[in-house]
Short mmCIF file of N, CA, C and O and ligand atoms in Angstrom, two decimals:
data_model
loop_
_atom_site.label_atom_id
_atom_site.label_comp_id
_atom_site.label_asym_id
_atom_site.label_seq_id
_atom_site.Cartn_x
_atom_site.Cartn_y
_atom_site.Cartn_z
N MET A 1 14.15 43.08 24.71
CA MET A 1 15.28 43.33 23.84
C MET A 1 16.00 42.01 23.57
O MET A 1 16.27 41.24 24.47
N ALA A 2 16.28 41.71 22.31
CA ALA A 2 16.90 40.45 21.93
C ALA A 2 18.39 40.47 22.22
O ALA A 2 19.05 41.48 22.03
N ASP A 3 18.87 39.31 22.72
CA ASP A 3 20.30 39.14 22.97
C ASP A 3 20.99 38.78 21.66
O ASP A 3 20.49 37.99 20.89
N ILE A 4 22.11 39.36 21.39
CA ILE A 4 22.82 39.09 20.14
C ILE A 4 24.20 38.54 20.46
O ILE A 4 24.95 39.12 21.21
N ARG A 5 24.49 37.29 19.88
CA ARG A 5 25.82 36.71 20.03
C ARG A 5 26.36 36.39 18.65
O ARG A 5 25.67 35.81 17.82
N VAL A 6 27.55 36.68 18.41
CA VAL A 6 28.24 36.42 17.15
C VAL A 6 27.38 36.85 15.96
O VAL A 6 27.18 36.13 15.00
N GLY A 7 26.77 37.96 16.06
CA GLY A 7 26.03 38.53 14.95
C GLY A 7 24.66 37.92 14.71
O GLY A 7 24.01 38.25 13.74
N ARG A 8 24.21 36.98 15.57
CA ARG A 8 22.89 36.36 15.37
C ARG A 8 22.05 36.54 16.61
O ARG A 8 22.55 36.52 17.72
N LYS A 9 20.78 36.65 16.40
CA LYS A 9 19.86 36.68 17.53
C LYS A 9 19.74 35.27 18.07
O LYS A 9 19.62 34.32 17.29
N ILE A 10 19.73 35.09 19.38
CA ILE A 10 19.57 33.73 19.91
C ILE A 10 18.11 33.37 20.10
O ILE A 10 17.80 32.25 20.41
N ASP A 11 17.20 34.30 19.89
CA ASP A 11 15.79 33.96 20.07
C ASP A 11 15.10 33.64 18.74
O ASP A 11 13.94 33.88 18.56
N GLU A 12 15.83 33.02 17.79
CA GLU A 12 15.25 32.64 16.50
C GLU A 12 14.49 31.33 16.59
O GLU A 12 13.96 30.85 15.60
N GLY A 13 14.48 30.70 17.77
CA GLY A 13 13.79 29.44 17.90
C GLY A 13 14.63 28.25 17.54
O GLY A 13 14.13 27.15 17.38
N THR A 14 15.92 28.40 17.37
CA THR A 14 16.79 27.29 17.01
C THR A 14 17.61 26.88 18.22
O THR A 14 17.88 27.70 19.10
N GLY A 15 18.00 25.59 18.28
CA GLY A 15 18.79 25.10 19.39
C GLY A 15 20.27 25.37 19.20
O GLY A 15 20.81 25.15 18.12
N TYR A 16 20.91 25.86 20.20
CA TYR A 16 22.35 26.07 20.22
C TYR A 16 22.84 26.94 19.07
O TYR A 16 23.94 26.74 18.55
N GLY A 17 22.03 27.83 18.63
CA GLY A 17 22.45 28.75 17.58
C GLY A 17 22.55 28.14 16.20
O GLY A 17 23.13 28.71 15.29
N ARG A 18 21.98 26.90 16.02
CA ARG A 18 22.02 26.28 14.69
C ARG A 18 21.12 27.05 13.73
O ARG A 18 20.18 27.71 14.15
N PRO A 19 21.40 26.90 12.44
CA PRO A 19 20.53 27.60 11.48
C PRO A 19 19.12 27.02 11.51
O PRO A 19 18.94 25.84 11.82
N PRO A 20 18.13 27.82 11.22
CA PRO A 20 16.75 27.32 11.23
C PRO A 20 16.57 26.18 10.22
O PRO A 20 17.26 26.13 9.21
N GLN A 21 15.62 25.27 10.54
CA GLN A 21 15.34 24.16 9.61
C GLN A 21 14.72 24.71 8.33
O GLN A 21 14.05 25.72 8.35
N HIS A 22 14.96 23.98 7.28
CA HIS A 22 14.33 24.35 6.02
C HIS A 22 13.92 23.05 5.31
O HIS A 22 14.44 21.99 5.58
N VAL A 23 12.97 23.17 4.44
CA VAL A 23 12.47 22.01 3.69
C VAL A 23 13.16 21.98 2.34
O VAL A 23 13.22 22.99 1.65
N ASP A 24 13.69 20.80 2.00
CA ASP A 24 14.31 20.64 0.69
C ASP A 24 13.21 20.27 -0.30
O ASP A 24 12.79 19.12 -0.38
N ASP A 25 12.75 21.25 -1.04
CA ASP A 25 11.63 21.04 -1.95
C ASP A 25 11.88 19.93 -2.97
O ASP A 25 10.96 19.23 -3.37
N GLU A 26 13.10 19.75 -3.40
CA GLU A 26 13.38 18.70 -4.38
C GLU A 26 13.14 17.31 -3.83
O GLU A 26 12.85 16.38 -4.57
N LEU A 27 13.27 17.15 -2.52
CA LEU A 27 13.11 15.83 -1.92
C LEU A 27 11.71 15.57 -1.38
O LEU A 27 11.26 14.43 -1.36
N VAL A 28 11.02 16.58 -0.93
CA VAL A 28 9.75 16.33 -0.23
C VAL A 28 8.51 16.60 -1.07
O VAL A 28 7.44 16.13 -0.73
N ARG A 29 8.62 17.31 -2.16
CA ARG A 29 7.44 17.57 -2.99
C ARG A 29 7.27 16.42 -3.98
O ARG A 29 8.21 16.08 -4.69
N VAL A 30 6.08 15.80 -4.01
CA VAL A 30 5.86 14.65 -4.89
C VAL A 30 4.70 14.86 -5.85
O VAL A 30 4.24 13.93 -6.49
N GLY A 31 4.24 16.07 -5.97
CA GLY A 31 3.15 16.36 -6.90
C GLY A 31 3.60 16.19 -8.34
O GLY A 31 4.80 16.05 -8.63
N PRO A 32 2.66 16.21 -9.28
CA PRO A 32 3.03 16.08 -10.69
C PRO A 32 3.93 17.23 -11.14
O PRO A 32 3.71 18.37 -10.77
N GLY A 33 4.95 16.89 -11.90
CA GLY A 33 5.86 17.91 -12.41
C GLY A 33 7.03 18.22 -11.50
O GLY A 33 7.93 18.94 -11.91
N THR A 34 7.05 17.69 -10.28
CA THR A 34 8.18 17.91 -9.39
C THR A 34 9.20 16.82 -9.61
O THR A 34 8.86 15.71 -10.03
N PRO A 35 10.49 17.09 -9.35
CA PRO A 35 11.52 16.07 -9.60
C PRO A 35 11.26 14.76 -8.85
O PRO A 35 11.31 13.68 -9.43
N CYS A 36 10.96 14.84 -7.56
CA CYS A 36 10.74 13.62 -6.79
C CYS A 36 9.42 12.95 -7.19
O CYS A 36 9.31 11.73 -7.22
N GLY A 37 8.43 13.76 -7.52
CA GLY A 37 7.15 13.21 -7.97
C GLY A 37 7.30 12.43 -9.26
O GLY A 37 6.74 11.34 -9.42
N GLU A 38 8.09 12.95 -10.19
CA GLU A 38 8.31 12.23 -11.45
C GLU A 38 9.09 10.94 -11.21
O GLU A 38 8.84 9.93 -11.85
N LEU A 39 10.04 10.97 -10.27
CA LEU A 39 10.78 9.76 -9.94
C LEU A 39 9.85 8.72 -9.30
O LEU A 39 9.85 7.55 -9.70
N MET A 40 9.04 9.13 -8.34
CA MET A 40 8.15 8.19 -7.64
C MET A 40 7.12 7.58 -8.58
O MET A 40 6.68 6.45 -8.37
N ARG A 41 6.72 8.29 -9.61
CA ARG A 41 5.73 7.77 -10.55
C ARG A 41 6.30 6.69 -11.48
O ARG A 41 5.58 6.09 -12.24
N ARG A 42 7.58 6.42 -11.39
CA ARG A 42 8.19 5.35 -12.20
C ARG A 42 8.16 4.01 -11.48
O ARG A 42 8.63 3.01 -12.02
N TYR A 43 7.64 3.99 -10.26
CA TYR A 43 7.62 2.77 -9.47
C TYR A 43 6.19 2.40 -9.11
O TYR A 43 5.31 3.26 -9.08
N TRP A 44 5.98 1.10 -8.83
CA TRP A 44 4.68 0.62 -8.39
C TRP A 44 4.48 1.01 -6.94
O TRP A 44 5.41 1.00 -6.14
N HIS A 45 3.25 1.34 -6.60
CA HIS A 45 2.91 1.67 -5.22
C HIS A 45 1.67 0.89 -4.81
O HIS A 45 0.69 0.86 -5.57
N PRO A 46 1.68 0.26 -3.63
CA PRO A 46 0.44 -0.33 -3.14
C PRO A 46 -0.49 0.79 -2.70
O PRO A 46 -0.10 1.64 -1.89
N ILE A 47 -1.67 0.85 -3.25
CA ILE A 47 -2.55 1.97 -2.94
C ILE A 47 -3.81 1.55 -2.20
O ILE A 47 -4.46 2.36 -1.57
N ALA A 48 -4.17 0.26 -2.32
CA ALA A 48 -5.38 -0.22 -1.65
C ALA A 48 -5.37 -1.74 -1.67
O ALA A 48 -4.60 -2.35 -2.43
N LEU A 49 -6.19 -2.31 -0.84
CA LEU A 49 -6.37 -3.76 -0.88
C LEU A 49 -7.19 -4.13 -2.11
O LEU A 49 -8.00 -3.32 -2.58
N THR A 50 -6.98 -5.33 -2.60
CA THR A 50 -7.77 -5.79 -3.74
C THR A 50 -9.25 -5.70 -3.44
O THR A 50 -10.05 -5.32 -4.30
N SER A 51 -9.61 -5.99 -2.21
CA SER A 51 -11.03 -5.97 -1.83
C SER A 51 -11.61 -4.55 -1.83
O SER A 51 -12.83 -4.39 -1.83
N GLU A 52 -10.74 -3.55 -1.83
CA GLU A 52 -11.24 -2.17 -1.84
C GLU A 52 -11.58 -1.68 -3.24
O GLU A 52 -12.27 -0.68 -3.39
N ALA A 53 -11.07 -2.36 -4.26
CA ALA A 53 -11.39 -1.99 -5.64
C ALA A 53 -12.68 -2.72 -6.02
O ALA A 53 -12.65 -3.89 -6.38
N THR A 54 -13.78 -2.03 -5.92
CA THR A 54 -15.08 -2.66 -6.17
C THR A 54 -15.84 -1.85 -7.22
O THR A 54 -15.33 -0.86 -7.76
N THR A 55 -17.06 -2.24 -7.46
CA THR A 55 -17.89 -1.50 -8.41
C THR A 55 -18.40 -0.19 -7.80
O THR A 55 -19.12 0.54 -8.46
N ARG A 56 -18.04 0.05 -6.57
CA ARG A 56 -18.37 1.33 -5.93
C ARG A 56 -17.11 2.20 -5.93
O ARG A 56 -16.13 1.87 -5.26
N PRO A 57 -17.09 3.31 -6.67
CA PRO A 57 -15.88 4.13 -6.76
C PRO A 57 -15.41 4.61 -5.38
O PRO A 57 -16.22 4.90 -4.49
N LYS A 58 -14.09 4.66 -5.24
CA LYS A 58 -13.49 5.05 -3.96
C LYS A 58 -12.47 6.16 -4.21
O LYS A 58 -11.70 6.09 -5.17
N LYS A 59 -12.47 7.16 -3.34
CA LYS A 59 -11.50 8.25 -3.45
C LYS A 59 -10.17 7.81 -2.88
O LYS A 59 -10.11 7.24 -1.80
N ILE A 60 -9.10 8.09 -3.62
CA ILE A 60 -7.74 7.75 -3.21
C ILE A 60 -6.89 9.00 -3.36
O ILE A 60 -7.03 9.73 -4.34
N ARG A 61 -6.01 9.25 -2.40
CA ARG A 61 -5.04 10.35 -2.54
C ARG A 61 -3.66 9.72 -2.59
O ARG A 61 -3.25 9.05 -1.65
N LEU A 62 -2.96 9.96 -3.69
CA LEU A 62 -1.66 9.32 -3.90
C LEU A 62 -0.71 10.33 -4.51
O LEU A 62 -1.03 10.97 -5.52
N LEU A 63 0.45 10.48 -3.93
CA LEU A 63 1.48 11.39 -4.42
C LEU A 63 0.92 12.79 -4.69
O LEU A 63 1.20 13.41 -5.71
N GLY A 64 0.09 13.25 -3.79
CA GLY A 64 -0.47 14.60 -3.90
C GLY A 64 -1.58 14.74 -4.92
O GLY A 64 -2.00 15.85 -5.21
N GLU A 65 -2.06 13.63 -5.47
CA GLU A 65 -3.13 13.68 -6.46
C GLU A 65 -4.36 12.94 -5.94
O GLU A 65 -4.23 11.87 -5.37
N ASP A 66 -5.52 13.52 -6.18
CA ASP A 66 -6.77 12.84 -5.88
C ASP A 66 -7.13 11.96 -7.07
O ASP A 66 -7.07 12.43 -8.21
N LEU A 67 -7.49 10.71 -6.80
CA LEU A 67 -7.81 9.77 -7.86
C LEU A 67 -9.06 8.98 -7.47
O LEU A 67 -9.48 9.00 -6.31
N ILE A 68 -9.64 8.30 -8.44
CA ILE A 68 -10.80 7.45 -8.20
C ILE A 68 -10.43 6.00 -8.53
O ILE A 68 -9.96 5.71 -9.62
N LEU A 69 -10.64 5.13 -7.56
CA LEU A 69 -10.37 3.70 -7.72
C LEU A 69 -11.69 2.97 -7.90
O LEU A 69 -12.65 3.23 -7.17
N PHE A 70 -11.75 2.08 -8.87
CA PHE A 70 -12.95 1.27 -9.07
C PHE A 70 -12.57 -0.01 -9.78
O PHE A 70 -11.44 -0.18 -10.22
N ARG A 71 -13.52 -0.92 -9.89
CA ARG A 71 -13.32 -2.16 -10.66
C ARG A 71 -14.54 -2.32 -11.54
O ARG A 71 -15.68 -2.32 -11.05
N ASP A 72 -14.30 -2.42 -12.85
CA ASP A 72 -15.46 -2.54 -13.74
C ASP A 72 -16.11 -3.92 -13.56
O ASP A 72 -15.55 -4.80 -12.90
N ARG A 73 -17.24 -4.11 -14.14
CA ARG A 73 -18.00 -5.35 -13.91
C ARG A 73 -17.38 -6.57 -14.59
O ARG A 73 -17.83 -7.68 -14.39
N LYS A 74 -16.34 -6.34 -15.39
CA LYS A 74 -15.58 -7.47 -15.94
C LYS A 74 -14.35 -7.78 -15.08
O LYS A 74 -13.56 -8.64 -15.42
N GLY A 75 -14.18 -7.04 -13.99
CA GLY A 75 -13.11 -7.33 -13.03
C GLY A 75 -11.82 -6.56 -13.22
O GLY A 75 -10.85 -6.80 -12.51
N ARG A 76 -11.77 -5.61 -14.15
CA ARG A 76 -10.54 -4.84 -14.37
C ARG A 76 -10.49 -3.65 -13.42
O ARG A 76 -11.44 -2.86 -13.39
N PRO A 77 -9.39 -3.49 -12.66
CA PRO A 77 -9.29 -2.34 -11.78
C PRO A 77 -8.95 -1.08 -12.56
O PRO A 77 -8.22 -1.13 -13.55
N GLY A 78 -9.48 0.03 -12.11
CA GLY A 78 -9.20 1.31 -12.75
C GLY A 78 -8.83 2.36 -11.71
O GLY A 78 -9.36 2.37 -10.61
N LEU A 79 -7.87 3.20 -12.06
CA LEU A 79 -7.47 4.31 -11.20
C LEU A 79 -7.39 5.54 -12.09
O LEU A 79 -6.48 5.65 -12.91
N LEU A 80 -8.36 6.42 -11.95
CA LEU A 80 -8.48 7.54 -12.89
C LEU A 80 -8.43 8.89 -12.18
O LEU A 80 -8.76 9.00 -11.00
N TYR A 81 -8.08 9.89 -12.97
CA TYR A 81 -8.22 11.28 -12.52
C TYR A 81 -9.70 11.49 -12.17
O TYR A 81 -10.57 11.03 -12.92
N PRO A 82 -10.02 12.15 -11.08
CA PRO A 82 -11.41 12.14 -10.60
C PRO A 82 -12.36 13.03 -11.38
O PRO A 82 -13.57 12.98 -11.16
N ARG A 83 -11.86 13.85 -12.28
CA ARG A 83 -12.75 14.77 -12.99
C ARG A 83 -12.99 14.31 -14.41
O ARG A 83 -12.05 13.97 -15.13
N CYS A 84 -14.24 14.33 -14.81
CA CYS A 84 -14.60 13.98 -16.17
C CYS A 84 -14.01 15.01 -17.13
O CYS A 84 -14.02 16.21 -16.84
N MET A 85 -13.52 14.55 -18.27
CA MET A 85 -12.88 15.48 -19.21
C MET A 85 -13.91 16.34 -19.94
O MET A 85 -13.54 17.31 -20.60
N HIS A 86 -15.20 16.02 -19.83
CA HIS A 86 -16.19 16.80 -20.54
C HIS A 86 -16.49 18.11 -19.83
O HIS A 86 -16.19 19.18 -20.34
N ARG A 87 -17.05 18.05 -18.65
CA ARG A 87 -17.40 19.26 -17.91
C ARG A 87 -16.84 19.27 -16.49
O ARG A 87 -17.20 20.12 -15.69
N GLY A 88 -16.01 18.31 -16.16
CA GLY A 88 -15.33 18.32 -14.88
C GLY A 88 -16.11 17.76 -13.71
O GLY A 88 -15.70 17.92 -12.56
N THR A 89 -17.19 17.07 -13.97
CA THR A 89 -17.94 16.45 -12.88
C THR A 89 -17.11 15.34 -12.25
O THR A 89 -16.35 14.68 -12.92
N THR A 90 -17.28 15.14 -10.96
CA THR A 90 -16.52 14.09 -10.29
C THR A 90 -16.98 12.71 -10.74
O THR A 90 -18.17 12.46 -10.88
N LEU A 91 -16.02 11.83 -10.97
CA LEU A 91 -16.36 10.45 -11.35
C LEU A 91 -16.67 9.61 -10.12
O LEU A 91 -17.02 8.44 -10.24
N PHE A 92 -16.53 10.20 -8.94
CA PHE A 92 -16.86 9.47 -7.71
C PHE A 92 -18.33 9.04 -7.73
O PHE A 92 -18.69 8.00 -7.18
N TYR A 93 -19.17 9.83 -8.37
CA TYR A 93 -20.59 9.49 -8.46
C TYR A 93 -20.92 8.78 -9.76
O TYR A 93 -22.09 8.64 -10.11
N GLY A 94 -19.89 8.32 -10.46
CA GLY A 94 -20.11 7.62 -11.72
C GLY A 94 -20.72 6.25 -11.50
O GLY A 94 -20.63 5.67 -10.41
N LYS A 95 -21.32 5.73 -12.57
CA LYS A 95 -21.93 4.41 -12.51
C LYS A 95 -20.98 3.42 -13.17
O LYS A 95 -20.63 3.57 -14.34
N VAL A 96 -20.59 2.40 -12.41
CA VAL A 96 -19.67 1.41 -12.95
C VAL A 96 -20.45 0.40 -13.79
O VAL A 96 -21.48 -0.12 -13.36
N GLU A 97 -19.94 0.17 -15.01
CA GLU A 97 -20.61 -0.75 -15.93
C GLU A 97 -19.63 -1.84 -16.35
O GLU A 97 -18.51 -1.89 -15.85
N ASP A 98 -20.04 -2.66 -17.30
CA ASP A 98 -19.18 -3.77 -17.76
C ASP A 98 -17.85 -3.27 -18.28
O ASP A 98 -16.80 -3.84 -18.00
N GLU A 99 -17.85 -2.21 -19.06
CA GLU A 99 -16.64 -1.76 -19.75
C GLU A 99 -15.89 -0.65 -19.02
O GLU A 99 -14.80 -0.29 -19.45
N GLY A 100 -16.47 -0.06 -17.99
CA GLY A 100 -15.77 1.03 -17.32
C GLY A 100 -16.71 1.82 -16.42
O GLY A 100 -17.65 1.29 -15.86
N ILE A 101 -16.42 3.12 -16.31
CA ILE A 101 -17.22 3.97 -15.43
C ILE A 101 -17.92 5.05 -16.28
O ILE A 101 -17.31 5.66 -17.15
N LEU A 102 -19.19 5.24 -15.99
CA LEU A 102 -20.03 6.15 -16.74
C LEU A 102 -20.19 7.44 -15.93
O LEU A 102 -20.59 7.41 -14.77
N CYS A 103 -19.85 8.58 -16.54
CA CYS A 103 -20.00 9.85 -15.85
C CYS A 103 -21.49 10.10 -15.56
O CYS A 103 -22.35 9.88 -16.41
N CYS A 104 -21.74 10.57 -14.36
CA CYS A 104 -23.13 10.72 -13.93
C CYS A 104 -23.82 11.92 -14.57
O CYS A 104 -25.04 12.04 -14.52
N TYR A 105 -23.07 12.81 -15.19
CA TYR A 105 -23.68 14.03 -15.69
C TYR A 105 -24.22 13.88 -17.11
O TYR A 105 -25.42 13.97 -17.36
N HIS A 106 -23.33 13.62 -18.08
CA HIS A 106 -23.78 13.50 -19.46
C HIS A 106 -23.57 12.10 -20.03
O HIS A 106 -23.90 11.85 -21.18
N GLY A 107 -22.96 11.21 -19.27
CA GLY A 107 -22.88 9.82 -19.68
C GLY A 107 -21.69 9.44 -20.53
O GLY A 107 -21.75 8.47 -21.28
N VAL A 108 -20.58 10.17 -20.44
CA VAL A 108 -19.37 9.72 -21.13
C VAL A 108 -18.84 8.49 -20.40
O VAL A 108 -18.79 8.46 -19.18
N LEU A 109 -18.44 7.46 -21.17
CA LEU A 109 -17.97 6.21 -20.59
C LEU A 109 -16.45 6.12 -20.69
O LEU A 109 -15.88 6.28 -21.78
N PHE A 110 -15.80 5.87 -19.55
CA PHE A 110 -14.35 5.73 -19.52
C PHE A 110 -13.99 4.29 -19.16
O PHE A 110 -14.56 3.72 -18.23
N ALA A 111 -13.03 3.72 -19.87
CA ALA A 111 -12.54 2.38 -19.56
C ALA A 111 -11.68 2.45 -18.30
O ALA A 111 -11.31 3.53 -17.84
N ALA A 112 -11.32 1.29 -17.77
CA ALA A 112 -10.49 1.23 -16.56
C ALA A 112 -9.12 1.87 -16.79
O ALA A 112 -8.51 2.37 -15.85
N ASP A 113 -8.64 1.89 -18.02
CA ASP A 113 -7.34 2.53 -18.30
C ASP A 113 -7.49 4.02 -18.65
O ASP A 113 -6.50 4.66 -18.99
N GLY A 114 -8.69 4.55 -18.58
CA GLY A 114 -8.92 5.97 -18.83
C GLY A 114 -9.36 6.30 -20.25
O GLY A 114 -9.69 7.45 -20.54
N THR A 115 -9.34 5.33 -21.13
CA THR A 115 -9.74 5.57 -22.51
C THR A 115 -11.23 5.93 -22.56
O THR A 115 -12.04 5.32 -21.90
N CYS A 116 -11.54 6.95 -23.33
CA CYS A 116 -12.94 7.32 -23.52
C CYS A 116 -13.56 6.36 -24.53
O CYS A 116 -13.11 6.29 -25.68
N LEU A 117 -14.56 5.60 -24.10
CA LEU A 117 -15.16 4.56 -24.95
C LEU A 117 -16.42 5.03 -25.65
O LEU A 117 -16.73 4.54 -26.75
N ASP A 118 -17.16 5.92 -25.01
CA ASP A 118 -18.46 6.29 -25.60
C ASP A 118 -18.85 7.69 -25.16
O ASP A 118 -18.65 8.07 -24.01
N GLN A 119 -19.38 8.45 -26.11
CA GLN A 119 -19.93 9.77 -25.81
C GLN A 119 -21.33 9.83 -26.36
O GLN A 119 -21.51 9.65 -27.57
N PRO A 120 -22.34 10.05 -25.53
CA PRO A 120 -23.69 10.13 -26.05
C PRO A 120 -23.83 11.31 -27.01
O PRO A 120 -23.16 12.31 -26.86
N CYS A 121 -24.70 11.17 -27.96
CA CYS A 121 -24.95 12.20 -28.97
C CYS A 121 -23.72 12.40 -29.84
O CYS A 121 -23.35 13.48 -30.19
S1 FES B 201 -19.40 16.11 -17.31
FE1 FES B 201 -19.03 14.04 -17.58
S2 FES B 201 -20.09 13.61 -19.37
FE2 FES B 201 -20.40 15.70 -19.14
#
């Protein structure tokens, strides 16, 4: 049987009858479309060492988003959404070329800034 003092149960798991902890969603959620996430996206963030941006794509998780980091063969770093806009294949298995990253499925070419440069057929 629970003990009740001043109208509250003391076995709520809180110390000294304090109110239970709660998460302030406005401050801790940083995904796209959230207030803090939109604020954080206005600033630069160190996400990897320069040496980690290579012609081999690397998975990065930043502000609740999965991204693909790579460096094209002309030396430009790219950080892209990991899914190809054509059929959603992961760009992690893409082939890095001079101008960007080539989707492994149908061969759409994306520049380091995400611009679609070439679509076969
Ligand atoms: S899924 Fe990437 S080109 Fe088709």
